[in-house]
Amino acid sequence: MTSEPQIDDLEDPPFVTRQSLHGPAWFAVLLPSLPPVLLWLVTPAMTSAFQTVPGALRSLGLLAGLCAYVTFATNLLLGARLPWIERLFRSLDRMYRFHRRLGIAVGCLLTFHVVLMLGSVVASDPGGLVSVLGEPGVAVGVGALAGFATIVALSLFGRMRHETFQRMHRLIGVVFVAAAVHVLLVPGVAAQSSPLHAYLVGASVVGAGAWLYRSLLWQQLVRRHAYRVARITPVHDDINELALTPVDDPLRFEPGQFVFIAIDDDAVTREAHPFSITSGPQDTELRLVIKALGDFTSGLAYVSPGAPVVIEGPYGGFWHRGHDLRRQVWIAGGIGVTPFLAMARSLDLSDREIDFYYCTQTAESAVFLDELTDLADRTPGLRLVTVPFDTEGLLTADRVAATSGDLLRRQVFLCGPAPMLDALVPQLSAAGVGRDRLHYEEFRLRG
Ligand SMILES: Cc1cc2nc3c(=O)[nH]c(=O)nc-3n(C[C@H](O)[C@H](O)[C@H](O)COP(=O)(O)OP(=O)(O)OC[C@H]3O[C@@H](n4cnc5c(N)ncnc54)[C@H](O)[C@@H]3O)c2cc1C
């Protein structure tokens, strides 16, 4: 790997997002933890809860356990990849990043729960620890905690193939079911308040339901579209265009969005992978442009025409339409051109003014350059600026400001490799482009 930043290379670390979490999303996700706390505060047992040290430790331990359990259920709901929740976050990678943080928060709450509960046992009856741990409801809880800690540690720190990560991650539902048995079996606060008990039963149903929906019953329950491979066209060294024809109702999407595709062909592995749509919503065929990176994307070139494809989506909030500012800057790096292809192919430029910077390693490696140049020649509001790294170096915000002028009054869209975003985002922010007008897509979904 040469020392200069590589534009076309999708090798890790890939594309990066740095957007803060969307206000309503915070609220919506943390809200479910409030009722159990309020219900717990009004239970009669509360009055004597803090009169003794063991009592206070136990009460705080129960509270931490309650919040951990309800947040765990909420996190399974995020993991279910439901479109209406994704819309709340305005993008799937933002939702997955929140999912990851919530997983860490559940881990911390669970640790407090265990330390405080054990502390209260030791404080009231040091010799009673073994018998408490031997109680069936508590033992199930300890097992659930061990399972949770293992899966979260592997998810956060394990270096594993994406497919292995997904399979391992699906086991988290088994841990949740064990936690549900613990919560509903152990005579805790739930026994003292039927509304709280009902709420915990509700959280158990939501959590287990979300897990079953995504992990075990997705083939039956997740809405997907049937397509067939029409053709695969090589467009550059290790890049192919995949054209798909609909078998049943075609997908409706916004240009800039992406889908998960799974192909039933021996040339590729069967799990679903995300790719940005490159065709316009008006086209019958759905097209994707894919760079060979690992086993799935490298096998694509050998997939046979006619192979069945199932498509889930669309997902993503990376689209140019609907933004108030009609003046926009688009910046694509390497294969990050894909969402912009769909946007450029479906442009109704009556009210738009777009400067499209297309950054590639060399001029030759710029896929679809002829089509984009032709589009720009025929479309008054679209200006294409090619930035081949080998002859012009890296694109900077200063150059964008000099060429496009007035960045303060522009929406800026970026999709490209991590080194490009790591360099450009702070520059653009320093040049006055506010967070609400800086949009990027990440080609990785592990948050
Ligand atoms: C929103 C989005 C849009 C994308 N659009 C495009 C595109 O238009 N063109 C293109 O060439 N690539 C795109 N990608 C990247 C593409 O999904 C990966 O390159 C592909 O999944 C790699 O799979 P592999 O088996 O070939 O490689 P692997 O070696 O298995 O994976 C390489 C990396 O790809 C990611 N990845 C692998 N499998 C998955 C999966 N099932 N789900 C999510 N991420 C996965 C992981 O980060 C992994 O580290 C996009 C990714 C995302 C998240």
Coordinates of C-alpha atoms and ligand atoms in Angstrom, one line a residue:
M1 CA 0.0 0.0 0.0
T2 CA 1.7 3.3 -1.1
S3 CA 1.9 6.1 1.5
E4 CA -0.3 8.5 -0.7
P5 CA -4.0 8.3 0.1
Q6 CA -5.7 5.9 -2.3
I7 CA -9.0 7.3 -3.7
D8 CA -10.2 4.2 -5.6
D9 CA -9.1 1.6 -2.9
L10 CA -12.0 0.4 -0.8
E11 CA -9.8 -1.5 1.5
D12 CA -10.4 -1.0 5.2
P13 CA -10.7 1.5 6.9
P14 CA -13.7 2.3 4.5
F15 CA -16.1 5.2 4.4
V16 CA -16.8 7.1 7.6
T17 CA -19.7 9.1 9.0
R18 CA -19.3 11.6 11.8
Q19 CA -22.8 12.9 12.2
S20 CA -24.3 13.5 15.6
L21 CA -27.4 11.6 16.6
H22 CA -30.8 12.9 15.6
G23 CA -32.6 14.6 18.5
P24 CA -35.9 12.7 18.2
A25 CA -34.0 9.4 17.9
W26 CA -32.4 9.9 21.3
F27 CA -35.7 10.7 22.8
A28 CA -37.6 7.8 21.2
V29 CA -35.0 5.3 22.2
L30 CA -34.5 6.4 25.8
L31 CA -38.2 7.0 26.5
P32 CA -39.0 3.3 27.1
S33 CA -36.7 3.3 30.1
L34 CA -38.7 6.0 31.9
P35 CA -42.0 4.2 32.8
P36 CA -40.3 1.3 34.8
V37 CA -38.3 3.9 36.8
L38 CA -41.5 5.9 37.6
L39 CA -43.5 2.7 38.3
W40 CA -40.7 1.5 40.6
L41 CA -40.6 4.8 42.4
V42 CA -44.3 4.6 43.3
T43 CA -44.3 1.0 44.5
P44 CA -45.1 0.8 48.3
A45 CA -41.8 -1.1 49.0
M46 CA -39.9 2.1 48.0
T47 CA -40.7 3.8 51.3
S48 CA -38.4 1.4 53.2
A49 CA -35.9 0.8 50.4
F50 CA -33.1 3.2 51.5
Q51 CA -33.4 2.8 55.2
T52 CA -30.5 0.3 55.4
V53 CA -27.3 -0.1 53.5
P54 CA -28.2 -3.5 52.1
G55 CA -31.7 -2.1 51.3
A56 CA -30.2 0.9 49.4
L57 CA -27.7 -1.3 47.5
R58 CA -30.5 -3.7 46.5
S59 CA -32.8 -0.9 45.4
L60 CA -30.2 0.7 43.2
G61 CA -29.2 -2.7 41.9
L62 CA -32.9 -3.4 41.0
L63 CA -33.2 0.0 39.3
A64 CA -30.0 -0.7 37.2
G65 CA -31.4 -4.1 36.3
L66 CA -34.8 -2.7 35.2
C67 CA -33.2 0.0 33.0
A68 CA -30.7 -2.6 31.5
Y69 CA -33.5 -5.0 30.7
V70 CA -35.8 -2.4 29.0
T71 CA -32.9 -0.9 27.1
F72 CA -31.9 -4.3 26.0
A73 CA -35.4 -4.9 24.5
T74 CA -35.2 -1.5 22.8
N75 CA -31.8 -2.3 21.3
L76 CA -33.2 -5.5 19.8
L77 CA -35.9 -3.4 18.2
L78 CA -33.1 -1.2 16.6
G79 CA -31.3 -4.4 15.5
A80 CA -34.5 -5.5 13.7
R81 CA -33.7 -2.9 11.0
L82 CA -37.4 -1.8 10.7
P83 CA -37.8 0.9 8.1
W84 CA -39.9 3.2 10.2
I85 CA -37.3 3.3 12.9
E86 CA -34.5 3.8 10.4
R87 CA -36.4 6.9 9.2
L88 CA -36.4 8.2 12.7
F89 CA -32.5 8.2 12.6
R90 CA -32.5 9.3 8.9
S91 CA -29.9 6.7 8.1
L92 CA -29.1 3.1 8.8
D93 CA -25.5 3.5 9.8
R94 CA -26.6 6.2 12.3
M95 CA -29.1 3.8 13.7
Y96 CA -26.5 1.0 14.0
R97 CA -24.1 3.4 15.7
F98 CA -26.7 4.1 18.2
H99 CA -27.4 0.4 18.5
R100 CA -23.7 -0.2 19.3
R101 CA -23.7 2.6 21.9
L102 CA -26.8 1.3 23.5
G103 CA -25.3 -2.2 23.7
I104 CA -22.4 -0.7 25.7
A105 CA -24.8 1.2 27.9
V106 CA -26.7 -2.1 28.6
G107 CA -23.4 -3.7 29.5
C108 CA -22.6 -0.9 32.0
L109 CA -26.1 -1.1 33.6
L110 CA -25.9 -4.8 33.9
T111 CA -22.5 -4.5 35.6
F112 CA -24.0 -2.0 38.2
H113 CA -26.9 -4.4 38.6
V114 CA -24.7 -7.4 39.5
V115 CA -22.2 -5.5 41.7
L116 CA -25.0 -3.7 43.7
M117 CA -27.1 -6.9 44.1
L118 CA -24.1 -8.9 45.2
G119 CA -23.1 -6.0 47.5
S120 CA -26.4 -6.0 49.2
V121 CA -26.3 -9.8 49.8
V122 CA -22.8 -9.5 51.2
A123 CA -23.8 -6.5 53.3
S124 CA -26.8 -8.3 54.8
D125 CA -25.5 -11.9 55.0
P126 CA -21.9 -12.4 53.8
G127 CA -22.3 -16.3 54.0
G128 CA -25.5 -16.3 51.9
L129 CA -23.9 -15.5 48.6
V130 CA -23.5 -19.1 47.4
S131 CA -27.1 -20.0 48.2
V132 CA -28.4 -16.9 46.4
L133 CA -26.3 -17.6 43.3
G134 CA -27.7 -21.2 43.4
E135 CA -31.3 -20.0 43.1
P136 CA -32.6 -21.0 39.6
G137 CA -33.8 -17.5 38.7
V138 CA -30.4 -16.0 39.7
A139 CA -28.4 -18.7 38.1
V140 CA -30.2 -18.0 34.8
G141 CA -29.4 -14.4 35.2
V142 CA -25.7 -15.1 35.7
G143 CA -25.7 -17.3 32.6
A144 CA -27.4 -14.5 30.6
L145 CA -24.8 -12.0 31.8
A146 CA -22.0 -14.2 30.7
G147 CA -23.5 -14.7 27.3
F148 CA -24.1 -11.0 26.9
A149 CA -20.6 -10.1 28.0
T150 CA -19.1 -12.6 25.5
I151 CA -21.1 -11.5 22.5
V152 CA -20.6 -7.7 23.2
A153 CA -16.9 -8.2 23.7
L154 CA -16.6 -10.1 20.5
S155 CA -18.7 -7.6 18.6
L156 CA -16.7 -4.7 19.8
F157 CA -13.2 -6.1 19.8
G158 CA -13.3 -9.3 17.7
R159 CA -11.7 -9.2 14.2
M160 CA -14.0 -11.5 12.2
R161 CA -15.6 -11.9 8.8
H162 CA -18.8 -9.9 8.5
E163 CA -20.8 -13.1 8.1
T164 CA -19.3 -14.6 11.3
F165 CA -20.1 -11.4 13.1
Q166 CA -23.7 -11.5 11.9
R167 CA -24.2 -15.2 12.9
M168 CA -22.6 -14.5 16.3
H169 CA -24.7 -11.4 16.8
R170 CA -27.9 -13.3 16.2
L171 CA -27.2 -15.3 19.4
I172 CA -27.9 -12.2 21.4
G173 CA -31.6 -13.1 21.2
V174 CA -31.0 -16.3 23.2
V175 CA -29.3 -14.2 25.9
F176 CA -32.4 -11.9 26.0
V177 CA -34.7 -14.9 26.5
A178 CA -32.6 -16.0 29.4
A179 CA -32.6 -12.5 30.8
A180 CA -36.5 -12.5 30.4
V181 CA -36.7 -15.8 32.5
H182 CA -34.5 -14.1 35.1
V183 CA -36.5 -10.9 35.2
L184 CA -39.8 -12.7 35.4
L185 CA -38.7 -15.5 37.7
V186 CA -36.7 -13.7 40.4
P187 CA -39.1 -12.2 43.1
G188 CA -38.0 -8.6 42.6
V189 CA -39.9 -5.3 42.2
A190 CA -42.1 -6.8 39.5
A191 CA -43.7 -8.9 42.3
Q192 CA -44.6 -5.7 44.2
S193 CA -46.2 -3.8 41.3
S194 CA -48.5 -5.4 38.7
P195 CA -48.3 -2.4 36.4
L196 CA -44.5 -2.8 36.5
H197 CA -44.8 -6.5 36.0
A198 CA -47.1 -5.9 33.0
Y199 CA -44.5 -3.4 31.5
L200 CA -41.7 -5.9 31.8
V201 CA -43.8 -8.6 30.2
G202 CA -44.5 -6.1 27.4
A203 CA -40.8 -5.3 27.0
S204 CA -40.0 -9.1 26.9
V205 CA -42.6 -9.6 24.1
V206 CA -41.2 -6.6 22.1
G207 CA -37.6 -7.7 22.5
A208 CA -38.1 -11.3 21.7
G209 CA -40.5 -10.4 18.9
A210 CA -37.9 -8.1 17.3
W211 CA -35.2 -10.7 17.5
L212 CA -37.4 -13.5 16.0
Y213 CA -38.5 -11.1 13.2
R214 CA -34.9 -10.3 12.1
S215 CA -33.0 -13.5 13.1
L216 CA -35.2 -16.5 12.7
L217 CA -38.4 -15.5 10.7
W218 CA -36.9 -12.9 8.3
Q219 CA -37.5 -15.0 5.3
Q220 CA -41.2 -15.1 6.2
L221 CA -41.7 -11.7 7.7
V222 CA -39.3 -9.2 6.2
R223 CA -40.7 -7.4 3.2
R224 CA -38.6 -8.1 0.1
H225 CA -38.8 -7.8 -3.6
A226 CA -38.1 -10.6 -6.1
Y227 CA -35.8 -9.7 -9.0
R228 CA -33.7 -11.7 -11.5
V229 CA -30.1 -11.0 -12.8
A230 CA -30.5 -9.5 -16.3
R231 CA -26.8 -9.1 -17.0
I232 CA -23.4 -8.4 -15.4
T233 CA -21.2 -5.9 -17.3
P234 CA -17.6 -5.3 -16.4
V235 CA -17.1 -1.5 -16.2
H236 CA -13.5 -1.4 -14.9
D237 CA -10.7 -3.7 -13.6
D238 CA -12.5 -5.0 -10.5
I239 CA -15.8 -3.2 -10.9
N240 CA -19.0 -4.7 -12.4
E241 CA -22.5 -3.3 -13.1
L242 CA -25.3 -5.6 -12.0
A243 CA -28.6 -5.1 -13.8
L244 CA -31.7 -6.7 -12.3
T245 CA -35.3 -7.0 -13.6
P246 CA -38.3 -7.1 -11.3
V247 CA -40.3 -10.3 -11.0
D248 CA -43.1 -8.8 -8.8
D249 CA -43.7 -5.2 -7.9
P250 CA -40.6 -3.1 -8.5
L251 CA -39.0 -1.3 -5.7
R252 CA -39.8 2.4 -5.1
F253 CA -36.9 4.5 -3.9
E254 CA -35.2 7.9 -3.7
P255 CA -32.1 8.3 -5.8
G256 CA -29.1 8.0 -3.3
Q257 CA -30.7 5.2 -1.3
F258 CA -29.3 1.6 -1.0
V259 CA -30.7 -1.9 -0.8
F260 CA -29.6 -5.3 0.6
I261 CA -29.4 -7.9 -2.1
A262 CA -29.1 -11.7 -1.7
I263 CA -28.4 -13.8 -4.9
D264 CA -29.3 -17.4 -5.3
D265 CA -26.3 -18.6 -7.3
D266 CA -23.4 -20.8 -6.4
A267 CA -20.9 -18.2 -7.5
V268 CA -21.6 -16.1 -4.4
T269 CA -22.4 -16.6 -0.7
R270 CA -26.1 -16.4 0.2
E271 CA -26.1 -13.6 2.9
A272 CA -27.5 -10.2 1.9
H273 CA -25.1 -7.3 1.2
P274 CA -25.8 -3.6 0.9
F275 CA -25.2 -1.6 -2.3
S276 CA -26.3 1.9 -3.4
I277 CA -28.8 1.9 -6.3
T278 CA -27.3 3.6 -9.4
S279 CA -30.3 3.5 -11.7
G280 CA -33.0 6.2 -11.6
P281 CA -36.5 5.6 -10.0
Q282 CA -37.9 6.0 -13.5
D283 CA -35.9 3.0 -14.9
T284 CA -37.5 -0.5 -15.0
E285 CA -34.2 -2.2 -14.4
L286 CA -32.5 -1.8 -11.0
R287 CA -28.8 -1.3 -11.4
L288 CA -25.9 -1.5 -8.9
V289 CA -22.2 -1.0 -9.5
I290 CA -20.0 -3.2 -7.3
K291 CA -16.3 -3.2 -6.6
A292 CA -14.7 -6.6 -5.8
L293 CA -13.5 -6.5 -2.2
G294 CA -14.2 -9.9 -0.6
D295 CA -15.8 -13.2 -1.3
F296 CA -19.3 -11.9 -2.2
T297 CA -18.3 -9.0 -4.4
S298 CA -15.5 -11.0 -6.1
G299 CA -17.8 -13.8 -7.0
L300 CA -20.4 -11.5 -8.6
A301 CA -18.6 -11.6 -12.0
Y302 CA -19.5 -15.3 -12.3
V303 CA -23.2 -15.1 -11.4
S304 CA -25.4 -16.4 -14.2
P305 CA -28.0 -14.3 -15.9
G306 CA -31.5 -15.3 -14.7
A307 CA -30.3 -16.0 -11.2
P308 CA -33.0 -15.2 -8.6
V309 CA -32.3 -12.1 -6.4
V310 CA -34.2 -10.9 -3.3
I311 CA -34.0 -7.2 -2.4
E312 CA -34.7 -5.6 0.9
G313 CA -35.1 -1.9 1.2
P314 CA -34.7 0.9 0.3
Y315 CA -32.7 2.3 3.1
G316 CA -30.7 5.4 3.8
G317 CA -31.3 9.1 4.0
F318 CA -28.6 10.2 1.5
W319 CA -30.6 11.9 -1.1
H320 CA -30.5 15.3 -2.7
R321 CA -34.2 15.9 -3.3
G322 CA -36.3 17.7 -0.6
H323 CA -33.5 19.8 0.7
D324 CA -34.4 23.5 0.9
L325 CA -31.1 24.8 -0.4
R326 CA -31.3 24.3 -4.2
R327 CA -27.5 24.9 -4.5
Q328 CA -25.6 21.8 -3.8
V329 CA -22.1 20.3 -3.9
W330 CA -21.6 16.6 -4.5
I331 CA -18.2 15.0 -3.8
A332 CA -17.6 11.4 -4.8
G333 CA -14.5 9.4 -4.2
G334 CA -13.8 6.2 -6.2
I335 CA -16.7 3.7 -5.9
G336 CA -18.4 6.2 -3.7
V337 CA -19.8 7.6 -7.1
T338 CA -22.6 5.0 -7.0
P339 CA -25.3 7.0 -5.0
F340 CA -24.5 10.1 -7.2
L341 CA -25.1 8.1 -10.4
A342 CA -28.7 7.5 -9.4
M343 CA -29.1 11.2 -8.3
A344 CA -27.5 12.5 -11.6
R345 CA -29.6 10.1 -13.8
S346 CA -32.8 11.3 -12.2
L347 CA -32.1 15.0 -11.9
D348 CA -35.0 17.4 -12.6
L349 CA -32.8 20.5 -12.6
S350 CA -35.6 23.0 -12.9
D351 CA -34.5 24.5 -9.6
R352 CA -31.1 23.0 -8.9
E353 CA -27.5 24.2 -9.2
I354 CA -25.1 21.3 -8.6
D355 CA -21.3 21.2 -8.7
F356 CA -20.3 17.5 -8.8
Y357 CA -16.6 16.8 -7.8
Y358 CA -15.6 13.3 -9.0
C359 CA -12.3 12.3 -7.3
T360 CA -10.5 9.2 -8.6
Q361 CA -6.9 7.9 -8.6
T362 CA -6.5 8.6 -12.3
A363 CA -8.8 9.9 -15.0
E364 CA -9.0 6.4 -16.5
S365 CA -10.3 4.9 -13.3
A366 CA -13.3 7.2 -13.3
V367 CA -16.2 4.8 -14.1
F368 CA -19.2 6.2 -16.0
L369 CA -17.2 9.4 -16.7
D370 CA -18.5 9.6 -20.3
E371 CA -22.1 9.4 -19.3
L372 CA -21.6 11.9 -16.5
T373 CA -19.8 14.3 -18.8
D374 CA -22.6 14.0 -21.4
L375 CA -25.2 14.5 -18.7
A376 CA -23.4 17.7 -17.5
D377 CA -23.2 19.0 -21.1
R378 CA -26.9 18.4 -21.6
T379 CA -28.0 19.7 -18.2
P380 CA -27.5 23.4 -17.5
G381 CA -27.6 23.2 -13.6
L382 CA -25.1 20.4 -13.4
R383 CA -21.3 21.1 -13.5
L384 CA -18.9 18.1 -13.4
V385 CA -15.4 18.7 -12.0
T386 CA -13.1 15.7 -12.3
V387 CA -10.2 15.5 -9.8
P388 CA -7.8 12.8 -10.8
F389 CA -5.4 12.4 -7.8
D390 CA -2.3 11.5 -9.9
T391 CA -2.4 14.8 -11.8
E392 CA -4.3 17.2 -9.5
G393 CA -3.7 15.8 -6.0
L394 CA -6.4 15.7 -3.3
L395 CA -9.5 17.8 -3.4
T396 CA -9.6 20.4 -0.7
A397 CA -12.4 22.6 0.8
D398 CA -10.4 25.6 -0.4
R399 CA -10.6 24.4 -4.0
V400 CA -14.3 23.6 -3.6
A401 CA -14.9 27.1 -2.1
A402 CA -12.9 28.7 -4.9
T403 CA -14.7 26.8 -7.6
S404 CA -18.2 26.7 -6.2
G405 CA -18.1 29.9 -4.1
D406 CA -20.4 30.6 -1.1
L407 CA -20.3 27.2 0.6
L408 CA -22.4 28.7 3.4
R409 CA -25.4 28.5 1.2
R410 CA -24.9 25.0 -0.1
Q411 CA -26.0 21.5 0.9
V412 CA -22.9 19.3 0.6
F413 CA -23.1 15.5 -0.1
L414 CA -20.0 13.3 0.3
C415 CA -19.4 9.6 -0.4
G416 CA -15.9 8.2 -0.6
P417 CA -13.1 6.4 1.3
A418 CA -12.3 7.2 4.9
P419 CA -9.1 9.1 4.2
M420 CA -11.0 11.4 1.9
L421 CA -13.7 12.1 4.4
D422 CA -11.2 12.4 7.3
A423 CA -9.5 15.2 5.3
L424 CA -12.5 16.9 3.8
V425 CA -15.1 17.0 6.6
P426 CA -13.2 19.1 9.1
Q427 CA -12.1 21.4 6.2
L428 CA -15.7 21.9 5.0
S429 CA -16.9 22.5 8.6
A430 CA -14.1 25.0 9.1
A431 CA -15.3 26.6 5.8
G432 CA -18.7 27.1 7.4
V433 CA -20.7 24.2 6.1
G434 CA -23.0 23.4 9.1
R435 CA -23.6 19.8 10.3
D436 CA -27.2 19.9 9.1
R437 CA -26.0 20.7 5.6
L438 CA -23.2 18.1 5.4
H439 CA -24.5 14.7 4.4
Y440 CA -22.4 11.5 3.9
E441 CA -22.9 7.8 3.3
E442 CA -20.8 5.2 4.9
F443 CA -20.1 1.9 3.1
R444 CA -19.9 0.0 6.4
L445 CA -22.7 -0.8 8.8
R446 CA -21.0 -1.8 12.0
G447 CA -21.4 1.7 13.6
Ligands
LIG1 C1 -24.9 1.7 2.7 C2 -23.8 1.0 1.9 C3 -23.8 1.2 0.5 C4 -22.8 0.5 -0.2 N1 -22.8 0.7 -1.6 C5 -21.8 0.0 -2.3 C6 -21.8 0.2 -3.7 O1 -22.6 0.9 -4.3 N2 -20.8 -0.4 -4.4 C7 -19.9 -1.2 -3.8 O2 -19.0 -1.7 -4.4 N3 -19.9 -1.4 -2.4 C8 -20.9 -0.8 -1.7 N4 -20.9 -1.0 -0.3 C9 -19.9 -1.9 0.3 C10 -20.3 -3.4 0.1 O3 -21.5 -3.7 0.8 C11 -19.2 -4.3 0.7 O4 -18.1 -4.0 -0.1 C12 -19.6 -5.7 0.5 O5 -20.6 -6.1 1.4 C13 -18.4 -6.6 0.8 O6 -18.7 -7.9 0.9 P1 -17.6 -9.0 0.5 O7 -18.2 -10.3 1.0 O8 -17.2 -8.9 -0.9 O9 -16.4 -8.6 1.4 P2 -16.0 -9.0 2.9 O10 -14.5 -9.1 2.9 O11 -16.8 -10.0 3.4 O12 -16.4 -7.6 3.6 C14 -15.6 -6.5 3.5 C15 -16.2 -5.4 4.3 O13 -17.5 -5.1 3.8 C16 -18.5 -4.9 4.8 N5 -19.5 -6.0 4.7 C17 -19.3 -7.2 4.3 N6 -20.5 -7.9 4.3 C18 -21.4 -7.0 4.6 C19 -22.8 -7.1 4.8 N7 -23.5 -8.2 4.6 N8 -23.5 -6.0 5.3 C20 -22.8 -4.9 5.5 N9 -21.5 -4.7 5.3 C21 -20.8 -5.8 4.9 C22 -17.8 -5.1 6.1 O14 -17.4 -3.8 6.6 C23 -16.5 -5.8 5.8 O15 -15.5 -5.5 6.6 C24 -21.9 -0.4 0.4 C25 -22.0 -0.6 1.8 C26 -22.9 0.1 2.5 C27 -23.0 -0.1 4.0

